[in-house]
Coordinates of N, CA and C and ligand atoms in Angstrom, one line a residue:
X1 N -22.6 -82.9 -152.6 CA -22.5 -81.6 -151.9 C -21.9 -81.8 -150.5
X2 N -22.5 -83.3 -149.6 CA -22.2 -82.7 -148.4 C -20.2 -83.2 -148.4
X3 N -20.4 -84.3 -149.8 CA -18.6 -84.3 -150.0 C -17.9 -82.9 -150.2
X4 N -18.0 -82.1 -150.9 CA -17.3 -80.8 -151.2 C -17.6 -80.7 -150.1
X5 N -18.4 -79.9 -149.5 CA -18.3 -79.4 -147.7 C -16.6 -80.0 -147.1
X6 N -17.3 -81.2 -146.7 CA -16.2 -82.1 -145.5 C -14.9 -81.7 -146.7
X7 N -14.5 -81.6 -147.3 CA -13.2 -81.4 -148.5 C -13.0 -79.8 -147.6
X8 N -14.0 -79.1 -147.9 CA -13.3 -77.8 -147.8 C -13.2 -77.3 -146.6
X9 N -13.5 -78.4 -145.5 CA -13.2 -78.2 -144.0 C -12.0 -78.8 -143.8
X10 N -12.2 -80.1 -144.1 CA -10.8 -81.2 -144.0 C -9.2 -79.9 -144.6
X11 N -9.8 -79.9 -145.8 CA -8.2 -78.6 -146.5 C -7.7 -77.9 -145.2
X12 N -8.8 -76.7 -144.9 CA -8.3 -76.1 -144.1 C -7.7 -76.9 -142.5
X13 N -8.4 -77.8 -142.5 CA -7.7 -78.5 -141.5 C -6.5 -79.2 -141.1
X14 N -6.0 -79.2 -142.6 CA -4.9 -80.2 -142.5 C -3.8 -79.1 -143.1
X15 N -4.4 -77.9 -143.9 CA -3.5 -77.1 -143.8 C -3.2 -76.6 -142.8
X16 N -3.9 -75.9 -141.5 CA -3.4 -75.1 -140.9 C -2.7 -76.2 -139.3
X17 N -2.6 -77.4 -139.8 CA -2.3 -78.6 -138.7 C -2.8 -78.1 -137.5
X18 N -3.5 -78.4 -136.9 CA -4.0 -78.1 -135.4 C -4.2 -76.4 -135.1
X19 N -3.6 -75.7 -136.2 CA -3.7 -74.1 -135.2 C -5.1 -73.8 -135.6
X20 N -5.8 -72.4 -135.2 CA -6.9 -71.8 -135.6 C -6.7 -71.5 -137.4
X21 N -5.4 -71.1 -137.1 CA -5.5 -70.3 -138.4 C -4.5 -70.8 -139.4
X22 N -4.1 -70.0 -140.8 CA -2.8 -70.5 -141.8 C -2.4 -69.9 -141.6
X23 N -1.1 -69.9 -141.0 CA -0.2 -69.0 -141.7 C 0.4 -68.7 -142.8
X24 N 1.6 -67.5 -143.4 CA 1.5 -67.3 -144.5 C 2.4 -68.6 -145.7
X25 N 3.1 -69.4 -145.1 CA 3.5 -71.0 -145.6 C 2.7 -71.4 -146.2
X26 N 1.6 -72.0 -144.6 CA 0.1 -72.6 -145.2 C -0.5 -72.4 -146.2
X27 N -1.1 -70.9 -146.0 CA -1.6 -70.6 -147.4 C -0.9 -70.9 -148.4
X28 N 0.0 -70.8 -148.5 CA 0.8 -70.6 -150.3 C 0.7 -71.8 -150.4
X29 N 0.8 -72.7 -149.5 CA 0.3 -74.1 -149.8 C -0.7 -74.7 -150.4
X30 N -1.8 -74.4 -149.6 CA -3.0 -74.4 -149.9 C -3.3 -74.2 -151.1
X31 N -3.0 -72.4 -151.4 CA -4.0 -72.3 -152.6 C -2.9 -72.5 -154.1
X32 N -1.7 -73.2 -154.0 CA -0.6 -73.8 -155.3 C -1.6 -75.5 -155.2
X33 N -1.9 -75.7 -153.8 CA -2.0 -77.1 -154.5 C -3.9 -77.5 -154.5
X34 N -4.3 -76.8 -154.3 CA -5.7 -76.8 -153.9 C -6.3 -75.7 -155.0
X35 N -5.9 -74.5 -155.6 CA -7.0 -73.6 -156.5 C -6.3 -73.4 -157.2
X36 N -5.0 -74.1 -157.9 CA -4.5 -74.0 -158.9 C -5.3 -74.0 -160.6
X37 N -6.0 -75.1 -160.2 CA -6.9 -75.2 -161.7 C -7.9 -74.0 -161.5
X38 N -8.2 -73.2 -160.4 CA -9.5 -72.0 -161.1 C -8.9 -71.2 -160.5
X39 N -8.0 -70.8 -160.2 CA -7.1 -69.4 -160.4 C -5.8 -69.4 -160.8
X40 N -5.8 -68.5 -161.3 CA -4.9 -67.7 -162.2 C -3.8 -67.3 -161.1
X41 N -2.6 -67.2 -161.7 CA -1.0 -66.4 -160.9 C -0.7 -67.5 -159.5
X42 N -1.3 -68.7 -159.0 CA -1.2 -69.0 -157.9 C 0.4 -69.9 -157.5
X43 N 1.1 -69.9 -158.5 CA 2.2 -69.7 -159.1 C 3.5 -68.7 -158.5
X44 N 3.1 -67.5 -158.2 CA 3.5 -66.9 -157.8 C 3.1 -66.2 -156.3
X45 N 3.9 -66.3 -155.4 CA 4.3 -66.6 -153.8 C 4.0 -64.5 -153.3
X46 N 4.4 -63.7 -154.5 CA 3.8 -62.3 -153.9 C 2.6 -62.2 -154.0
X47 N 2.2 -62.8 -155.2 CA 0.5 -62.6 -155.3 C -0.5 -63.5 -154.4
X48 N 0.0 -64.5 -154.3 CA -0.6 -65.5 -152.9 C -0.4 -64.4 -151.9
X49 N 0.4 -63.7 -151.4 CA 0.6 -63.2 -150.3 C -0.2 -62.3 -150.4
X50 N -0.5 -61.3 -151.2 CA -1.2 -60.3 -151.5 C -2.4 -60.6 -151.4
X51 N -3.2 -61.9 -151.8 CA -4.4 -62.0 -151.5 C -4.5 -62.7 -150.0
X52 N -3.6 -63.2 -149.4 CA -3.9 -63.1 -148.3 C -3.5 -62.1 -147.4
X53 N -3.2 -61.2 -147.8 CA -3.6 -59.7 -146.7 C -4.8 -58.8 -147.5
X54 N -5.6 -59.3 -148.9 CA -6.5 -59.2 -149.0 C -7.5 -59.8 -147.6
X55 N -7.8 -61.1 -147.7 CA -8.5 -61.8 -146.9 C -9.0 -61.5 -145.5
X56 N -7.1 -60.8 -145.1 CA -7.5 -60.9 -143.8 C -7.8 -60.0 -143.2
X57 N -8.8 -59.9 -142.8 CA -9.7 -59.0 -142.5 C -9.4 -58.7 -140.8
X58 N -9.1 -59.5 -140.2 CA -8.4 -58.9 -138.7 C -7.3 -58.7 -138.5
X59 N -6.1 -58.2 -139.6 CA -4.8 -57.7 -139.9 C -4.1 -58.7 -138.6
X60 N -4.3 -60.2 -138.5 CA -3.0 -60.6 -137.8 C -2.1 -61.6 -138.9
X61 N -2.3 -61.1 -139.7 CA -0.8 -61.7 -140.8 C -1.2 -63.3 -141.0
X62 N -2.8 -63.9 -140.4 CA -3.4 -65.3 -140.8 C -4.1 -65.4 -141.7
X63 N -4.7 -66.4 -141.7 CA -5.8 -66.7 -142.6 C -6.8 -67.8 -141.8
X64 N -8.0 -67.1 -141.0 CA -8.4 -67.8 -139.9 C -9.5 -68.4 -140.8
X65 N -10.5 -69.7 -140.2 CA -11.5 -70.2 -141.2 C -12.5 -68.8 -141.8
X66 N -13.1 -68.2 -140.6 CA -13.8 -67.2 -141.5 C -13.2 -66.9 -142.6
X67 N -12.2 -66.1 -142.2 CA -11.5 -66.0 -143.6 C -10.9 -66.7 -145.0
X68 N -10.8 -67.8 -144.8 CA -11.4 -69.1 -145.8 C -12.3 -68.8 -146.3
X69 N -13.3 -68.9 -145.2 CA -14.9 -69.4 -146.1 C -15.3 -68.4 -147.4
X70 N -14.6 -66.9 -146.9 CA -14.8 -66.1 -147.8 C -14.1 -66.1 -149.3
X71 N -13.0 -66.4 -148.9 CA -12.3 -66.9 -150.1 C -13.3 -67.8 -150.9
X72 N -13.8 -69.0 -150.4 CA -14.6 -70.0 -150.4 C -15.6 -69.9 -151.2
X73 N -16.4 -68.3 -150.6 CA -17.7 -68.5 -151.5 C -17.1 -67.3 -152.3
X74 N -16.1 -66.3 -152.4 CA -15.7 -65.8 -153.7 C -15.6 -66.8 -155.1
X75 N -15.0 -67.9 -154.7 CA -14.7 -68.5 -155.5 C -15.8 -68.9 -156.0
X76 N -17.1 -69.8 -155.4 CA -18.2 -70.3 -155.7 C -18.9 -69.4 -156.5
X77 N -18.9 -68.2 -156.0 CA -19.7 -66.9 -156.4 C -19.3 -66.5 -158.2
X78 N -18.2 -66.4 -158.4 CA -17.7 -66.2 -159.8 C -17.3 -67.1 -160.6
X79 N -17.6 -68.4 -160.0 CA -17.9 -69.8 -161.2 C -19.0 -69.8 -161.3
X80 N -20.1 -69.5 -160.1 CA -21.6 -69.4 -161.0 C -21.8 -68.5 -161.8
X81 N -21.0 -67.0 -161.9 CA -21.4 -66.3 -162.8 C -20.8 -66.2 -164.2
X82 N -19.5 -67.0 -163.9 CA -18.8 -67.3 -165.5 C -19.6 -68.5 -165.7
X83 N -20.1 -69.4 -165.3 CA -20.9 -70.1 -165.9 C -22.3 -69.9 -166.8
X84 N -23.0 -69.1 -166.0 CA -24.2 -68.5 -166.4 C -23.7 -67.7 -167.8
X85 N -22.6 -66.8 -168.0 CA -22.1 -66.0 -168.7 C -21.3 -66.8 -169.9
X86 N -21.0 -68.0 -169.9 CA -20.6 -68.4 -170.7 C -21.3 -69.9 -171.3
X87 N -22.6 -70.1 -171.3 CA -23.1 -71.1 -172.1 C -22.3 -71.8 -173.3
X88 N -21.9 -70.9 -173.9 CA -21.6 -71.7 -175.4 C -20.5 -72.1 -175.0
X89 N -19.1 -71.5 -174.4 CA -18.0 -72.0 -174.1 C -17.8 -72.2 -172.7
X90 N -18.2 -73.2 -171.8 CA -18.2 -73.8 -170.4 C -16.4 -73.9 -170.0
X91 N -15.6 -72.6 -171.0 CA -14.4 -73.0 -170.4 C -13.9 -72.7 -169.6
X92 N -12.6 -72.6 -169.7 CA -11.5 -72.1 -168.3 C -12.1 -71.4 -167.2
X93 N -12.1 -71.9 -165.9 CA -12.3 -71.3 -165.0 C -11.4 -70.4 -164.3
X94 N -11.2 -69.5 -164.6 CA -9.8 -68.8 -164.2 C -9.6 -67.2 -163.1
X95 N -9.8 -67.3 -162.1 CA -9.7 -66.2 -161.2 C -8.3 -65.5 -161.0
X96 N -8.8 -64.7 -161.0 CA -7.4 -63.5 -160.7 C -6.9 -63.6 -159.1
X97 N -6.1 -63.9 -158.6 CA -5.8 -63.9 -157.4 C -5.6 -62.3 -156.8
X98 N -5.2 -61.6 -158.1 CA -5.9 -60.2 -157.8 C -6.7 -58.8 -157.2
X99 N -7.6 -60.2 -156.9 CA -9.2 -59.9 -157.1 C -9.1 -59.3 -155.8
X100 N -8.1 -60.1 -154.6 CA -8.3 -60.0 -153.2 C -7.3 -58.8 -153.1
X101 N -6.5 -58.2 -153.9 CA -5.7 -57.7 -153.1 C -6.3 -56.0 -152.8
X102 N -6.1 -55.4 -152.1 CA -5.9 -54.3 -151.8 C -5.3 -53.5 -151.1
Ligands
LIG201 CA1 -6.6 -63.0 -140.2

């Protein structure tokens, strides 16, 4: 556990190189080479974008750590419940990048 931690601080840190936050590059970086295997569409550069103006919750066009972390525990939050929900088949983990947009 405390490995996943330091991973999911280090990402954000070496994505956003020294700034506070990602910008919109960063992210599409991030989550093509980092949440590829548990989400879904990350593939595609409007839907990345869309969930990150999901995310951002202080409308400056970033993706500051808060706003990570929540991505963070969305993610955490709906593998524990596809897990729990899927006993017999422990498969695909697959999130809608979707999920975030509004
Ligand atoms: Ca922001």
């Amino acid at each position: 556990m405390e490995s996943a931690i330091q991973t999911i601080v280090g990402v954000f840190l070496k994505s956003a190189k020294g700034k506070e936050s990602l910008g919109g590059n960063d992210f599409q970086k991030l989550v093509k080479s980092q949440l590829h295997n548990i989400m879904m569409d990350t593939d595609s550069s409007e839907a990345v974008k869309k969930m990150r103006q999901g995310l951002d919750a202080n409308q400056d066009g970033k993706v500051n750590f808060e706003e990570y972390m929540n991505l963070v525990g969305y993610l955490a939050t709906s593998l524990s419940v596809q897990c729990t929900a899927a006993v017999e088949t422990p498969a695909e983990m697959s999130i809608g990048v979707h999920t975030f947009q509004r």
